[in-house]
mmCIF file of C-alpha atoms in Angstrom:
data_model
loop_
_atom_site.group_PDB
_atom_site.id
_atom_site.type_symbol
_atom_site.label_atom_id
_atom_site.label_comp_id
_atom_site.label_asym_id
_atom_site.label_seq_id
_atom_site.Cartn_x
_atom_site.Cartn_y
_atom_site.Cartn_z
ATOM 1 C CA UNK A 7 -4.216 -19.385 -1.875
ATOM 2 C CA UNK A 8 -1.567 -17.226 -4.174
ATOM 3 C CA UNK A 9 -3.281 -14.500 -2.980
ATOM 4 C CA UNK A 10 -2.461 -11.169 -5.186
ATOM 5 C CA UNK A 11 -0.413 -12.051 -8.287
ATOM 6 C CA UNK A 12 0.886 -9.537 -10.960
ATOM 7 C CA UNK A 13 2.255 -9.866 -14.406
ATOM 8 C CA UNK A 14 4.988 -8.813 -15.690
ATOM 9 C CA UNK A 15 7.553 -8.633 -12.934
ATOM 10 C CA UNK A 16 9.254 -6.236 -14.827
ATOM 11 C CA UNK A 17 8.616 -4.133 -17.922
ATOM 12 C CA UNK A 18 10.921 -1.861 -20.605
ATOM 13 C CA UNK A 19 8.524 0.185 -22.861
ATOM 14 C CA UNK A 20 9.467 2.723 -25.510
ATOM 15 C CA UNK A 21 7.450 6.452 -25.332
ATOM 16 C CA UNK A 22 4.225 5.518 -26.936
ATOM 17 C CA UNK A 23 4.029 1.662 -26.652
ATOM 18 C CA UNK A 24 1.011 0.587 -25.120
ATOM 19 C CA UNK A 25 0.443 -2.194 -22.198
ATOM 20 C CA UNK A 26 -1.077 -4.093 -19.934
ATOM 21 C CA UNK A 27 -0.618 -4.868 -16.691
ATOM 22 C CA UNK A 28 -2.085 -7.707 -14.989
ATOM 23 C CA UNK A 29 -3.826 -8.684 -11.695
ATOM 24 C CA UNK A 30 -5.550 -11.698 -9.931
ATOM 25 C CA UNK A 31 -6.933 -12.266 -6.831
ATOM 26 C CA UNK A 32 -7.938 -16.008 -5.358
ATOM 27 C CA UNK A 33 -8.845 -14.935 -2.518
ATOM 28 C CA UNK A 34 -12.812 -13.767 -3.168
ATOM 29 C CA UNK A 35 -12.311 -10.104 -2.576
ATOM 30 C CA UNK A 36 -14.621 -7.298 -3.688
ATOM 31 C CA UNK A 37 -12.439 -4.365 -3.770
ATOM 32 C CA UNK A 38 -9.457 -4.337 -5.394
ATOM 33 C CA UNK A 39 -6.703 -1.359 -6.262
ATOM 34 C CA UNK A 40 -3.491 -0.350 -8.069
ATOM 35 C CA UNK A 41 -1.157 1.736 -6.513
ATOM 36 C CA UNK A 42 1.928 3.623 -8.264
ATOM 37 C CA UNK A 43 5.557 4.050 -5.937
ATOM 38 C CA UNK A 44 8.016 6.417 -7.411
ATOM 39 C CA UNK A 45 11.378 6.061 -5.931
ATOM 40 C CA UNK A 46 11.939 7.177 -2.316
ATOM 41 C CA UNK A 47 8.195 7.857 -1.939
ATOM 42 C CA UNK A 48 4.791 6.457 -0.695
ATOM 43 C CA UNK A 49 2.051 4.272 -2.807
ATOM 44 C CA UNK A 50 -0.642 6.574 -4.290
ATOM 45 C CA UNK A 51 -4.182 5.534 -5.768
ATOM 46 C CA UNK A 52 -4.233 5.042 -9.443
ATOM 47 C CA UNK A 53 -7.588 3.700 -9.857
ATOM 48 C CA UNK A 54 -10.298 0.654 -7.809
ATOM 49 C CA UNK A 55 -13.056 -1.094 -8.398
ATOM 50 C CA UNK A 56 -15.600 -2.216 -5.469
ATOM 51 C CA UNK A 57 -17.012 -5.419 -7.886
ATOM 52 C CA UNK A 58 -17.181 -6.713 -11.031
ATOM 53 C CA UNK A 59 -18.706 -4.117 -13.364
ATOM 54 C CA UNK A 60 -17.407 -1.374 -11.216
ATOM 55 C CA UNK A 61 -14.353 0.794 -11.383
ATOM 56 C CA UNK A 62 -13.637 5.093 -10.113
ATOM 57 C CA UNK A 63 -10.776 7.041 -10.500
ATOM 58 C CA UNK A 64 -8.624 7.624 -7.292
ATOM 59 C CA UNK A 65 -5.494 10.356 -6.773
ATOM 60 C CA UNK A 66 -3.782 9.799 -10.183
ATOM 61 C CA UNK A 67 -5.668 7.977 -12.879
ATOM 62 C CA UNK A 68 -4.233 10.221 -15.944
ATOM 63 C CA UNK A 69 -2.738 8.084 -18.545
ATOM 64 C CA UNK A 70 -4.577 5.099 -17.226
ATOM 65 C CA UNK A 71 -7.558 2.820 -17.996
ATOM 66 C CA UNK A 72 -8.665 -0.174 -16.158
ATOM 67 C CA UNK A 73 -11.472 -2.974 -15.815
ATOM 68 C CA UNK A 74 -13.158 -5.281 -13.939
ATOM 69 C CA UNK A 75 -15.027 -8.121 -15.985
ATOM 70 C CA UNK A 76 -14.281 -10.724 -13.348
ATOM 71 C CA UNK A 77 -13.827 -10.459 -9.339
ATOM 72 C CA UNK A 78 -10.159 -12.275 -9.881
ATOM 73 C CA UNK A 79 -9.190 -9.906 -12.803
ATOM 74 C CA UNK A 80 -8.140 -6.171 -12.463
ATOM 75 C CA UNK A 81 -6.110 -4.870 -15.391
ATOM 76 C CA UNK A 82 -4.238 -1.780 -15.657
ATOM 77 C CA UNK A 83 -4.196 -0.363 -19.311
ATOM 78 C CA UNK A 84 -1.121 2.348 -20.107
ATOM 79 C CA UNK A 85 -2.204 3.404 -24.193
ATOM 80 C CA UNK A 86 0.347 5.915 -24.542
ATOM 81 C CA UNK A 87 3.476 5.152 -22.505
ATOM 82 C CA UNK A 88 5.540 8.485 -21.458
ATOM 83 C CA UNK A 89 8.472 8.361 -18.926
ATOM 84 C CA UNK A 90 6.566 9.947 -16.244
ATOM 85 C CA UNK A 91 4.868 6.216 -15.914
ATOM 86 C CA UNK A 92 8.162 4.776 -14.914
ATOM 87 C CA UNK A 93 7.409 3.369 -11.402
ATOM 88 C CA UNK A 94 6.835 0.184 -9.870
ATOM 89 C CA UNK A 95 2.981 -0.832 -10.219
ATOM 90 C CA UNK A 96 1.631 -2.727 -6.973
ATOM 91 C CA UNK A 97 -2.270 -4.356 -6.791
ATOM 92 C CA UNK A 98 -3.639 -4.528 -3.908
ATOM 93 C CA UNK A 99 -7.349 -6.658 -3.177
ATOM 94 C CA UNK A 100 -9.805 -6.587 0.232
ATOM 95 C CA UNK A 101 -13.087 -8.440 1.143
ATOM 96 C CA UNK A 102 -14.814 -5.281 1.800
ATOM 97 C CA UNK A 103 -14.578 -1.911 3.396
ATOM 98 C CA UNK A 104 -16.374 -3.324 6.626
ATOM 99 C CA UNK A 105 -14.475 -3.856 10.144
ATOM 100 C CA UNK A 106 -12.798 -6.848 10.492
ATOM 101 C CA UNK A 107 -12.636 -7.565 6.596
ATOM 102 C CA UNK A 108 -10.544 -4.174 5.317
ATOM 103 C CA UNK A 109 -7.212 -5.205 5.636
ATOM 104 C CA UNK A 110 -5.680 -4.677 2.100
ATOM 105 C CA UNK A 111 -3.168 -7.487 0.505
ATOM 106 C CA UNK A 112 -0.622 -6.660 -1.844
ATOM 107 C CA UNK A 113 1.474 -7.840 -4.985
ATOM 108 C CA UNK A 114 4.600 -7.987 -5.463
ATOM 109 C CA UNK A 115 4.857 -5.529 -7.633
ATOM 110 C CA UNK A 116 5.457 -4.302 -11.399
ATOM 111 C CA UNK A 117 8.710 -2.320 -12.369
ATOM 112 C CA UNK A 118 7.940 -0.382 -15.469
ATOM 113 C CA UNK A 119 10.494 1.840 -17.296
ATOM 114 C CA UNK A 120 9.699 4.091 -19.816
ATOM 115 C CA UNK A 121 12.517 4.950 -22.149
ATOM 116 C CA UNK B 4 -7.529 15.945 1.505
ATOM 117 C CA UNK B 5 -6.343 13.827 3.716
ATOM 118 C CA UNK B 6 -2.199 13.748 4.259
ATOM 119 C CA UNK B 7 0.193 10.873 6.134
ATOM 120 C CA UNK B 8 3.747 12.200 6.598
ATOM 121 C CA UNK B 9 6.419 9.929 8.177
ATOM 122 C CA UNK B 10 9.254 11.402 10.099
ATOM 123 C CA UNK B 11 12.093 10.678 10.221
ATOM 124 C CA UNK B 12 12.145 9.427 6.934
ATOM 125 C CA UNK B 13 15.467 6.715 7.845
ATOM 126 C CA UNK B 14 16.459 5.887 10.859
ATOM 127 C CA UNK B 15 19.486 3.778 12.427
ATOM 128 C CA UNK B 16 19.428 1.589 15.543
ATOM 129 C CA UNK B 17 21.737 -0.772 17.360
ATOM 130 C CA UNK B 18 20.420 -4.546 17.741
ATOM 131 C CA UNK B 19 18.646 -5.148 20.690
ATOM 132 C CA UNK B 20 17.266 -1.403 21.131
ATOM 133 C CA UNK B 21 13.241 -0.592 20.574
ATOM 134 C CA UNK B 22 12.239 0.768 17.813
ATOM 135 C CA UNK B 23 9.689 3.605 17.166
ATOM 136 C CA UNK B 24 8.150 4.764 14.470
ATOM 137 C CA UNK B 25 5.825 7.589 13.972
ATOM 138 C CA UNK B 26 3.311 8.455 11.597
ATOM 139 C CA UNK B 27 0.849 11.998 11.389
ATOM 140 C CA UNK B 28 -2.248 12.189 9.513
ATOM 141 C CA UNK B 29 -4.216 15.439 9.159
ATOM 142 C CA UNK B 30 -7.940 14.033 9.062
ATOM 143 C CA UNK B 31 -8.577 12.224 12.107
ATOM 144 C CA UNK B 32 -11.710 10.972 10.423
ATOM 145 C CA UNK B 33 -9.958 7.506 9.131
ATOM 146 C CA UNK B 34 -11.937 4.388 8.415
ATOM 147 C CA UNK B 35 -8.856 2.266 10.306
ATOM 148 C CA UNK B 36 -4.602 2.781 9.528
ATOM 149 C CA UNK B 37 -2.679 0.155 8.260
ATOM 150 C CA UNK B 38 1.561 -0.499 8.820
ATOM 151 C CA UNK B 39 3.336 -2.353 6.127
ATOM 152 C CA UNK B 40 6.773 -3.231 5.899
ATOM 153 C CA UNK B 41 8.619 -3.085 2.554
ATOM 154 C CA UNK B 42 11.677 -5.120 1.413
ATOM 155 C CA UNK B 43 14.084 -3.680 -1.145
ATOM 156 C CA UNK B 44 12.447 -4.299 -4.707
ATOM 157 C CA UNK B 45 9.765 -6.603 -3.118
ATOM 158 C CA UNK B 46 6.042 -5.700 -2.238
ATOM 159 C CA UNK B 47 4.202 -4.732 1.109
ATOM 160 C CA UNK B 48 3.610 -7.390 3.990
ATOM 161 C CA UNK B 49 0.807 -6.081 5.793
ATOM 162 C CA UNK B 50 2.084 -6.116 9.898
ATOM 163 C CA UNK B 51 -0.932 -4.379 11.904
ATOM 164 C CA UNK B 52 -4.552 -2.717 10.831
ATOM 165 C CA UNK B 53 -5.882 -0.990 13.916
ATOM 166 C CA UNK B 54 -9.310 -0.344 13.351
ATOM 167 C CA UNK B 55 -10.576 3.433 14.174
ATOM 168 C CA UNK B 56 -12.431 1.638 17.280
ATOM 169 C CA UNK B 57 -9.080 0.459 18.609
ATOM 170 C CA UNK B 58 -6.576 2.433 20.495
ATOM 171 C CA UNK B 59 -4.041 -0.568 20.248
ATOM 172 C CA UNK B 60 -2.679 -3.574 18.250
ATOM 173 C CA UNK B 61 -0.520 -6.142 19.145
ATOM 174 C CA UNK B 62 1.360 -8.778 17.332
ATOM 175 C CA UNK B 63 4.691 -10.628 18.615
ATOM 176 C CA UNK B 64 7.079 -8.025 18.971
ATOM 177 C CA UNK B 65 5.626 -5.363 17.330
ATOM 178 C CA UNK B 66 2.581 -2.930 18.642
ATOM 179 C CA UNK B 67 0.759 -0.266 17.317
ATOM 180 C CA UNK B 68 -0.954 2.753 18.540
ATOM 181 C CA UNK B 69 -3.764 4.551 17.177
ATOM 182 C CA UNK B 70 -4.818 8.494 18.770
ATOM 183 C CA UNK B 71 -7.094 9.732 16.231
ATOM 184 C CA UNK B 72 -7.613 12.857 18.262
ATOM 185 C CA UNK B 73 -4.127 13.966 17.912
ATOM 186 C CA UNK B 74 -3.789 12.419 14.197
ATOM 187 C CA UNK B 75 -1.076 10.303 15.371
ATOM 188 C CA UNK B 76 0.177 6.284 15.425
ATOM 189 C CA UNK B 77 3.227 5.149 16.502
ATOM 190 C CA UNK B 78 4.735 1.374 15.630
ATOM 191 C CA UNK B 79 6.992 0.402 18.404
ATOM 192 C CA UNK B 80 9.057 -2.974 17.428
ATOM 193 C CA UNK B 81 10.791 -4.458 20.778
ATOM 194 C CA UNK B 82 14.426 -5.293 20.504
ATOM 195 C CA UNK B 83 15.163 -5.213 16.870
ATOM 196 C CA UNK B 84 16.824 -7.617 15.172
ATOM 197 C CA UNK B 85 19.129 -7.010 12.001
ATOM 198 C CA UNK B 86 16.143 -8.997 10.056
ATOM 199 C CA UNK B 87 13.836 -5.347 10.892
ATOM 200 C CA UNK B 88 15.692 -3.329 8.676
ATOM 201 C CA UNK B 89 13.320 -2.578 5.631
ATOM 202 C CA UNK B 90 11.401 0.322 5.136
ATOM 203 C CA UNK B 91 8.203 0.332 7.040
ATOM 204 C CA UNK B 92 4.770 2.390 5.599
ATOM 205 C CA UNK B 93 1.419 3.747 7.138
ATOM 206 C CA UNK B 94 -1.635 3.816 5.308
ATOM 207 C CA UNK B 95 -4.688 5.386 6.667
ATOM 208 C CA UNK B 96 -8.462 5.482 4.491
ATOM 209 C CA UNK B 97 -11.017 7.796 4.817
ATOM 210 C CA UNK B 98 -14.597 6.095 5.478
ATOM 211 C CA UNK B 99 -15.771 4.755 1.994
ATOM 212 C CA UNK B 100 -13.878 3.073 -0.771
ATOM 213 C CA UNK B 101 -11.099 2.106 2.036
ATOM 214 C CA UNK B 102 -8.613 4.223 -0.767
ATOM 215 C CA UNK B 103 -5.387 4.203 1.156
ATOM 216 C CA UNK B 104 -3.482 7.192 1.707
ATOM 217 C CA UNK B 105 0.130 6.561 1.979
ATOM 218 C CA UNK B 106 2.871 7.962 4.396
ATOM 219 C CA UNK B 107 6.325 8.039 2.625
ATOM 220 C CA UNK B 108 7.799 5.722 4.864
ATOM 221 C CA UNK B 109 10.217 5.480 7.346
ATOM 222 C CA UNK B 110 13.734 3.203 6.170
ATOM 223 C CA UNK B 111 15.377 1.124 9.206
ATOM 224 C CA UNK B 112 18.774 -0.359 9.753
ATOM 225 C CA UNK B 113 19.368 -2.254 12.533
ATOM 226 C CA UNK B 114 22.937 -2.575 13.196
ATOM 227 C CA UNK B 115 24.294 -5.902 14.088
#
């Protein structure tokens, strides 16, 4: 398995520019997530989705759309790039949210800079 | 609202000494917590998940310790090695959704 891959590694957009950022899972997981890191601090919850079909806002989703047509595929959408989205992007995927199948796998990561 | 702090936030060891690491969360009411280590510029290996049910984890030289009465787990890593020098993160989720709350991590150096 490849587990959780992301594309682009990294990113330069100018204020306003518009992109997507992309995520894939092989591994058969249910919930997947994207994170945000700003420099020097911890991961925080951009948006999930528990299945296909399904998506919910988590701690800061502002600026951000995403969907989930397929179990593999969770995009993050940025429509209106502003320098406050520069950060490194990170997906994350899990089976479920039951014991023994919650353990949450990571990408390696986006760098986006907004200039 | 639940909160994970990390103190200190770097810390700097000789090789060969233990290494602790401590992390606080203010809602003891956590689905399971979660220690990651981070490389410079790369993404997050998971290392332990203790579930809420477990008071312990254990793999190789590193072990984990989960008191959800006090809102506290500590990673101890026996005898570091120079290689153990990254910047290591706790994650804890509340019951549904298994949304991770992140510490802001704790940077090691292990001295050669």
């Amino acid at each position: 398995n490849a587990g959780v891959t992301q594309t682009p590694k990294f990113r330069i957009l100018k204020i306003g520019q518009s992109m997507t950022l992309q995520c894939t899972q092989d591994m058969n997981h249910n919930y997947m997530y994207w994170y945000r890191q700003d420099p020097g601090m911890g991961l925080k919850l951009i948006y999930y989705s528990v299945g296909a079909g399904i998506t919910d806002k988590g701690e800061v989703p502002n600026g951000y759309n995403v969907s989930r047509s397929t179990t593999e595929d969770f995009p993050l959408r940025l429509e209106l790039a502003a320098p406050s989205q520069t950060s490194v992007y990170f997906c994350a995927s899990s089976y479920s949210i039951r014991k023994g199948h919650n353990e949450q796998f990571f990408g390696p990561g986006t760098r986006l800079t907004v200039l | 609202k639940q909160e994970v702090t990390q103190i200190p936030a770097a810390l700097s060891v000789p090789e060969g000494e233990n290494l602790v690491l401590n992390c606080s969360f203010t809602d003891s009411a956590i689905y399971n917590l979660q220690w990651f280590r981070q490389d410079p510029g790369k993404g997050l290996t998971s290392l332990l998940l203790i579930q809420s049910s477990q008071r312990e984890q254990t793999s190789g030289r590193l072990n984990a310790s989960l008191d959800k009465s006090s809102g506290r787990s500590t990673l101890y890593i026996a005898a570091s090695q120079p290689g153990d020098s990254a910047t290591y993160l706790c994650a804890a989720p509340k019951a549904a959704g298994n949304k991770l709350t992140f510490g802001g991590g704790t940077r090691v150096l292990v001295k050669p």
